[in-house]
PDB file of C-alpha atoms in Angstrom:
ATOM      1  CA  MET A   1     -19.738  56.004 -24.444  1.00 86.00           C
ATOM      2  CA  THR A   2     -21.039  54.068 -21.525  1.00 90.00           C
ATOM      3  CA  ALA A   3     -18.809  52.806 -18.761  1.00 89.00           C
ATOM      4  CA  ALA A   4     -19.811  49.321 -19.741  1.00 91.00           C
ATOM      5  CA  VAL A   5     -18.556  49.774 -23.209  1.00 93.00           C
ATOM      6  CA  ALA A   6     -15.385  51.601 -22.183  1.00 92.00           C
ATOM      7  CA  THR A   7     -14.678  48.831 -19.765  1.00 92.00           C
ATOM      8  CA  LYS A   8     -15.051  46.083 -22.475  1.00 91.00           C
ATOM      9  CA  LEU A   9     -12.861  48.042 -24.848  1.00 93.00           C
ATOM     10  CA  TYR A  10     -10.128  48.730 -22.241  1.00 90.00           C
ATOM     11  CA  ALA A  11     -10.237  44.953 -21.248  1.00 88.00           C
ATOM     12  CA  GLY A  12      -9.846  44.033 -24.916  1.00 87.00           C
ATOM     13  CA  ILE A  13      -6.885  46.321 -25.276  1.00 88.00           C
ATOM     14  CA  ILE A  14      -5.282  44.841 -22.093  1.00 85.00           C
ATOM     15  CA  GLY A  15      -5.788  41.325 -23.367  1.00 79.00           C
ATOM     16  CA  ASP A  16      -4.779  41.793 -27.006  1.00 77.00           C
ATOM     17  CA  THR A  17      -1.570  43.797 -26.074  1.00 79.00           C
ATOM     18  CA  VAL A  18      -0.767  41.446 -23.202  1.00 75.00           C
ATOM     19  CA  ARG A  19      -0.851  44.356 -20.751  1.00 79.00           C
ATOM     20  CA  PHE A  20       0.750  46.647 -23.243  1.00 83.00           C
ATOM     21  CA  SER A  21       3.739  44.400 -23.809  1.00 78.00           C
ATOM     22  CA  THR A  22       3.551  43.527 -27.499  1.00 75.00           C
ATOM     23  CA  PRO A  23       5.439  45.344 -30.297  1.00 76.00           C
ATOM     24  CA  GLU A  24       2.007  46.328 -31.806  1.00 77.00           C
ATOM     25  CA  THR A  25       1.461  48.566 -28.644  1.00 87.00           C
ATOM     26  CA  SER A  26       1.845  52.057 -30.197  1.00 89.00           C
ATOM     27  CA  THR A  27       1.407  55.578 -28.958  1.00 93.00           C
ATOM     28  CA  ARG A  28      -2.079  55.317 -30.588  1.00 93.00           C
ATOM     29  CA  THR A  29      -2.952  52.356 -28.475  1.00 92.00           C
ATOM     30  CA  LEU A  30      -1.853  54.108 -25.401  1.00 94.00           C
ATOM     31  CA  LYS A  31      -3.844  57.243 -26.352  1.00 94.00           C
ATOM     32  CA  ILE A  32      -6.986  55.180 -26.911  1.00 94.00           C
ATOM     33  CA  ALA A  33      -6.390  53.342 -23.551  1.00 93.00           C
ATOM     34  CA  SER A  34      -5.936  56.768 -21.840  1.00 93.00           C
ATOM     35  CA  ALA A  35      -9.166  58.244 -23.419  1.00 92.00           C
ATOM     36  CA  LEU A  36     -11.090  55.131 -22.178  1.00 93.00           C
ATOM     37  CA  ALA A  37      -9.473  55.441 -18.769  1.00 92.00           C
ATOM     38  CA  ALA A  38     -10.649  59.179 -18.707  1.00 92.00           C
ATOM     39  CA  THR A  39     -14.237  57.835 -18.811  1.00 92.00           C
ATOM     40  CA  ASP A  40     -13.823  56.995 -15.075  1.00 87.00           C
ATOM     41  CA  ILE A  41     -13.708  53.251 -15.595  1.00 93.00           C
ATOM     42  CA  ASP A  42     -11.907  51.221 -12.856  1.00 92.00           C
ATOM     43  CA  ILE A  43      -8.725  50.393 -14.615  1.00 90.00           C
ATOM     44  CA  ALA A  44      -7.216  48.650 -11.579  1.00 89.00           C
ATOM     45  CA  THR A  45     -10.182  46.205 -11.353  1.00 89.00           C
ATOM     46  CA  ILE A  46     -10.161  45.622 -15.064  1.00 88.00           C
ATOM     47  CA  SER A  47      -6.435  44.844 -14.995  1.00 84.00           C
ATOM     48  CA  HIS A  48      -6.789  42.466 -12.002  1.00 79.00           C
ATOM     49  CA  HIS A  49      -9.704  40.778 -13.545  1.00 79.00           C
ATOM     50  CA  GLU A  50      -7.628  40.029 -16.679  1.00 74.00           C
ATOM     51  CA  MET A  51      -5.236  38.161 -14.337  1.00 74.00           C
ATOM     52  CA  ASP A  52      -7.951  36.339 -12.374  1.00 79.00           C
ATOM     53  CA  LEU A  53      -7.546  32.574 -11.926  1.00 82.00           C
ATOM     54  CA  THR A  54     -10.147  30.277 -10.705  1.00 87.00           C
ATOM     55  CA  PRO A  55      -8.970  27.271  -8.520  1.00 92.00           C
ATOM     56  CA  ALA A  56      -9.336  24.954 -11.496  1.00 93.00           C
ATOM     57  CA  LEU A  57      -7.277  27.276 -13.734  1.00 91.00           C
ATOM     58  CA  SER A  58      -4.594  27.489 -11.053  1.00 93.00           C
ATOM     59  CA  LYS A  59      -4.274  23.767 -11.257  1.00 95.00           C
ATOM     60  CA  LEU A  60      -3.904  24.058 -15.026  1.00 94.00           C
ATOM     61  CA  TYR A  61      -1.359  26.814 -14.421  1.00 93.00           C
ATOM     62  CA  GLY A  62       0.724  24.359 -12.282  1.00 94.00           C
ATOM     63  CA  TYR A  63       0.283  21.568 -14.944  1.00 95.00           C
ATOM     64  CA  VAL A  64       1.601  23.990 -17.661  1.00 95.00           C
ATOM     65  CA  LEU A  65       4.638  24.853 -15.515  1.00 94.00           C
ATOM     66  CA  SER A  66       5.490  21.467 -14.621  1.00 95.00           C
ATOM     67  CA  GLU A  67       4.779  19.651 -17.782  1.00 96.00           C
ATOM     68  CA  GLN A  68       6.133  22.061 -20.408  1.00 97.00           C
ATOM     69  CA  THR A  69       9.299  21.131 -22.376  1.00 97.00           C
ATOM     70  CA  ILE A  70      11.848  23.893 -22.779  1.00 97.00           C
ATOM     71  CA  GLU A  71      14.244  23.301 -25.632  1.00 96.00           C
ATOM     72  CA  PRO A  72      17.797  24.839 -25.652  1.00 96.00           C
ATOM     73  CA  SER A  73      16.746  26.885 -28.626  1.00 96.00           C
ATOM     74  CA  GLY A  74      14.164  28.829 -26.447  1.00 96.00           C
ATOM     75  CA  LEU A  75      11.165  26.874 -27.636  1.00 98.00           C
ATOM     76  CA  ALA A  76       8.698  25.829 -24.971  1.00 98.00           C
ATOM     77  CA  HIS A  77       5.779  23.485 -25.732  1.00 98.00           C
ATOM     78  CA  VAL A  78       3.164  21.697 -23.804  1.00 97.00           C
ATOM     79  CA  VAL A  79       0.262  19.459 -24.686  1.00 97.00           C
ATOM     80  CA  LEU A  80      -2.916  19.679 -22.653  1.00 96.00           C
ATOM     81  CA  PRO A  81      -4.822  16.434 -22.944  1.00 95.00           C
ATOM     82  CA  GLN A  82      -8.675  16.443 -23.058  1.00 93.00           C
ATOM     83  CA  ARG A  83      -8.779  14.227 -19.931  1.00 94.00           C
ATOM     84  CA  LEU A  84      -7.207  17.090 -18.006  1.00 94.00           C
ATOM     85  CA  PHE A  85      -9.913  19.465 -18.943  1.00 90.00           C
ATOM     86  CA  SER A  86     -12.483  16.786 -17.884  1.00 91.00           C
ATOM     87  CA  ASP A  87     -10.651  16.217 -14.560  1.00 94.00           C
ATOM     88  CA  LEU A  88     -10.619  19.940 -13.759  1.00 94.00           C
ATOM     89  CA  SER A  89     -14.131  20.606 -15.096  1.00 93.00           C
ATOM     90  CA  LEU A  90     -12.734  23.022 -17.663  1.00 90.00           C
ATOM     91  CA  GLU A  91     -13.711  23.507 -21.253  1.00 83.00           C
ATOM     92  CA  CYS A  92     -11.573  24.043 -24.327  1.00 78.00           C
ATOM     93  CA  GLY A  93     -11.025  27.809 -24.409  1.00 81.00           C
ATOM     94  CA  ASP A  94     -10.607  28.132 -20.618  1.00 84.00           C
ATOM     95  CA  GLU A  95      -6.856  27.838 -21.097  1.00 86.00           C
ATOM     96  CA  ASP A  96      -6.728  31.044 -23.126  1.00 84.00           C
ATOM     97  CA  ALA A  97      -5.883  33.041 -19.981  1.00 82.00           C
ATOM     98  CA  LEU A  98      -2.716  30.864 -19.509  1.00 88.00           C
ATOM     99  CA  VAL A  99      -1.370  31.133 -23.011  1.00 89.00           C
ATOM    100  CA  PRO A 100       0.997  33.995 -22.152  1.00 87.00           C
ATOM    101  CA  LEU A 101       2.455  32.055 -19.152  1.00 90.00           C
ATOM    102  CA  PRO A 102       5.590  30.418 -20.767  1.00 94.00           C
ATOM    103  CA  GLY A 103       6.501  33.737 -22.167  1.00 90.00           C
ATOM    104  CA  ASN A 104       7.203  34.866 -18.697  1.00 89.00           C
ATOM    105  CA  LEU A 105      10.211  32.710 -18.512  1.00 93.00           C
ATOM    106  CA  THR A 106      13.423  34.404 -19.389  1.00 95.00           C
ATOM    107  CA  THR A 107      14.828  31.594 -21.434  1.00 96.00           C
ATOM    108  CA  VAL A 108      11.722  31.149 -23.667  1.00 96.00           C
ATOM    109  CA  LYS A 109      11.602  32.807 -27.032  1.00 96.00           C
ATOM    110  CA  VAL A 110       8.710  30.990 -28.592  1.00 97.00           C
ATOM    111  CA  TRP A 111       5.976  28.824 -27.070  1.00 97.00           C
ATOM    112  CA  LEU A 112       3.424  26.433 -28.314  1.00 98.00           C
ATOM    113  CA  PHE A 113       0.264  25.230 -26.632  1.00 95.00           C
ATOM    114  CA  PHE A 114      -1.384  22.054 -28.045  1.00 97.00           C
ATOM    115  CA  ILE A 115      -4.854  21.616 -26.666  1.00 95.00           C
ATOM    116  CA  GLU A 116      -6.648  18.353 -27.458  1.00 95.00           C
ATOM    117  CA  THR A 117     -10.218  19.079 -28.450  1.00 93.00           C
ATOM    118  CA  PRO A 118     -13.191  16.776 -27.633  1.00 91.00           C
ATOM    119  CA  GLN A 119     -12.986  15.682 -31.214  1.00 93.00           C
ATOM    120  CA  GLY A 120      -9.348  14.423 -30.763  1.00 93.00           C
ATOM    121  CA  GLN A 121      -7.551  17.006 -32.772  1.00 96.00           C
ATOM    122  CA  TYR A 122      -5.231  19.690 -31.475  1.00 97.00           C
ATOM    123  CA  ARG A 123      -5.735  23.420 -31.288  1.00 96.00           C
ATOM    124  CA  VAL A 124      -2.270  25.083 -31.513  1.00 97.00           C
ATOM    125  CA  HIS A 125      -1.433  28.447 -29.992  1.00 96.00           C
ATOM    126  CA  PHE A 126       1.761  29.893 -31.498  1.00 96.00           C
ATOM    127  CA  ARG A 127       3.323  32.764 -29.325  1.00 95.00           C
ATOM    128  CA  SER A 128       6.613  34.576 -29.581  1.00 94.00           C
ATOM    129  CA  LYS A 129       8.490  37.419 -27.995  1.00 91.00           C
ATOM    130  CA  ALA A 130      10.206  38.392 -31.309  1.00 91.00           C
ATOM    131  CA  ILE A 131      10.514  35.559 -33.841  1.00 94.00           C
ATOM    132  CA  ASN A 132       7.787  35.276 -36.404  1.00 95.00           C
ATOM    133  CA  VAL A 133       5.674  32.252 -35.837  1.00 96.00           C
ATOM    134  CA  ASN A 134       3.007  32.951 -38.459  1.00 96.00           C
ATOM    135  CA  ALA A 135       4.863  31.102 -41.241  1.00 96.00           C
ATOM    136  CA  VAL A 136       4.833  27.869 -39.274  1.00 98.00           C
ATOM    137  CA  ALA A 137       1.228  28.312 -38.470  1.00 98.00           C
ATOM    138  CA  LYS A 138       0.469  28.844 -42.166  1.00 98.00           C
ATOM    139  CA  ALA A 139       2.310  25.643 -43.071  1.00 97.00           C
ATOM    140  CA  PHE A 140      -0.303  23.905 -40.959  1.00 98.00           C
ATOM    141  CA  ASN A 141      -3.321  25.777 -42.545  1.00 97.00           C
ATOM    142  CA  GLY A 142      -3.406  28.305 -39.697  1.00 97.00           C
ATOM    143  CA  GLY A 143      -2.460  31.861 -39.448  1.00 95.00           C
ATOM    144  CA  GLY A 144      -2.616  35.113 -37.533  1.00 92.00           C
ATOM    145  CA  HIS A 145      -0.099  37.589 -36.603  1.00 89.00           C
ATOM    146  CA  PRO A 146       3.815  37.451 -36.529  1.00 91.00           C
ATOM    147  CA  LEU A 147       3.961  36.836 -32.823  1.00 90.00           C
ATOM    148  CA  ALA A 148       0.499  35.205 -32.197  1.00 91.00           C
ATOM    149  CA  SER A 149      -1.053  32.709 -34.573  1.00 94.00           C
ATOM    150  CA  GLY A 150      -3.067  29.539 -34.339  1.00 96.00           C
ATOM    151  CA  ALA A 151      -3.887  26.368 -36.194  1.00 98.00           C
ATOM    152  CA  PHE A 152      -5.539  23.004 -35.819  1.00 98.00           C
ATOM    153  CA  VAL A 153      -3.621  19.747 -36.255  1.00 98.00           C
ATOM    154  CA  PRO A 154      -5.113  16.180 -36.486  1.00 98.00           C
ATOM    155  CA  ASP A 155      -2.909  14.162 -34.160  1.00 97.00           C
ATOM    156  CA  LEU A 156       0.168  13.836 -31.971  1.00 97.00           C
ATOM    157  CA  ALA A 157       2.327  12.945 -34.954  1.00 97.00           C
ATOM    158  CA  THR A 158       1.605  16.278 -36.523  1.00 98.00           C
ATOM    159  CA  VAL A 159       2.235  18.089 -33.076  1.00 98.00           C
ATOM    160  CA  GLY A 160       5.738  16.638 -33.430  1.00 98.00           C
ATOM    161  CA  GLN A 161       6.086  18.054 -36.935  1.00 98.00           C
ATOM    162  CA  VAL A 162       4.860  21.510 -35.693  1.00 98.00           C
ATOM    163  CA  ILE A 163       7.548  21.390 -32.991  1.00 98.00           C
ATOM    164  CA  GLU A 164      10.242  20.341 -35.501  1.00 98.00           C
ATOM    165  CA  GLN A 165       9.306  23.161 -37.923  1.00 97.00           C
ATOM    166  CA  MET A 166       9.170  25.745 -35.135  1.00 98.00           C
ATOM    167  CA  GLN A 167      12.662  24.669 -33.913  1.00 97.00           C
ATOM    168  CA  ALA A 168      13.916  25.196 -37.466  1.00 96.00           C
ATOM    169  CA  GLN A 169      12.362  28.591 -37.724  1.00 95.00           C
ATOM    170  CA  ILE A 170      13.955  29.674 -34.378  1.00 96.00           C
ATOM    171  CA  LEU A 171      17.282  28.369 -35.436  1.00 94.00           C
ATOM    172  CA  ALA A 172      17.031  30.126 -38.751  1.00 93.00           C
ATOM    173  CA  ALA A 173      15.900  33.407 -37.086  1.00 91.00           C
ATOM    174  CA  THR A 174      18.654  33.359 -34.504  1.00 88.00           C
ATOM    175  CA  ALA A 175      21.420  32.513 -37.078  1.00 81.00           C
ATOM    176  CA  VAL A 176      20.586  35.798 -38.858  1.00 66.00           C
ATOM    177  CA  ASP A 177      20.975  37.734 -35.604  1.00 57.00           C
TER     178      ASP A 177
END
C-alpha cells in the first residue's frame, strides 16, 4: 500500500468516525487505523487537515454558532441560505466540515443543518449523539445511518415539518430513558 492510499484511507476513517467518537468506532476500526499509521503516514498532519478552516469557512462557522436555534429538548437547527454561500464565495458541500459543530455543545442531543441549494430546495443533514435520526430522514425520502442521515426537502414549510418531527422523535426517545 502506498503512503498516498494509506493517507486517504486514514483521513476517511477520521472523517467518518468524527475522530473516533461515534458508536460505530470499534476495535476493528482502531486496528485498521493502527495498521495504516504503521505505514509511516503523518497522522498528526492528516488529523490537523481534517480540522482545517479557510477564512470563508470560519465566517460560516461563526454564522452557524450565532444563528442556530437550540430547543430545550436538545435539538439544534440552523438554515444556511444560498445568499450566504454566494456572499462567502462558498459552494454547496463546503459546509460539510462544519456539520459536526453543534454536536460539540453539551446541551445538544440532535442537530439539523438545512442548506439551501442553488435550485431552492434544502439539503438536510441529520446528526445525533445517541438518538436515532434515520426514521425522520426516511419520512422525508432520505436515509442513512441511525446517528447520521440526510434528505432533501422542497421548501421552508417542509423544513418546519422536519423540525417538528425531530422534536417528537427526541421527546419519544427521552421519555423511554
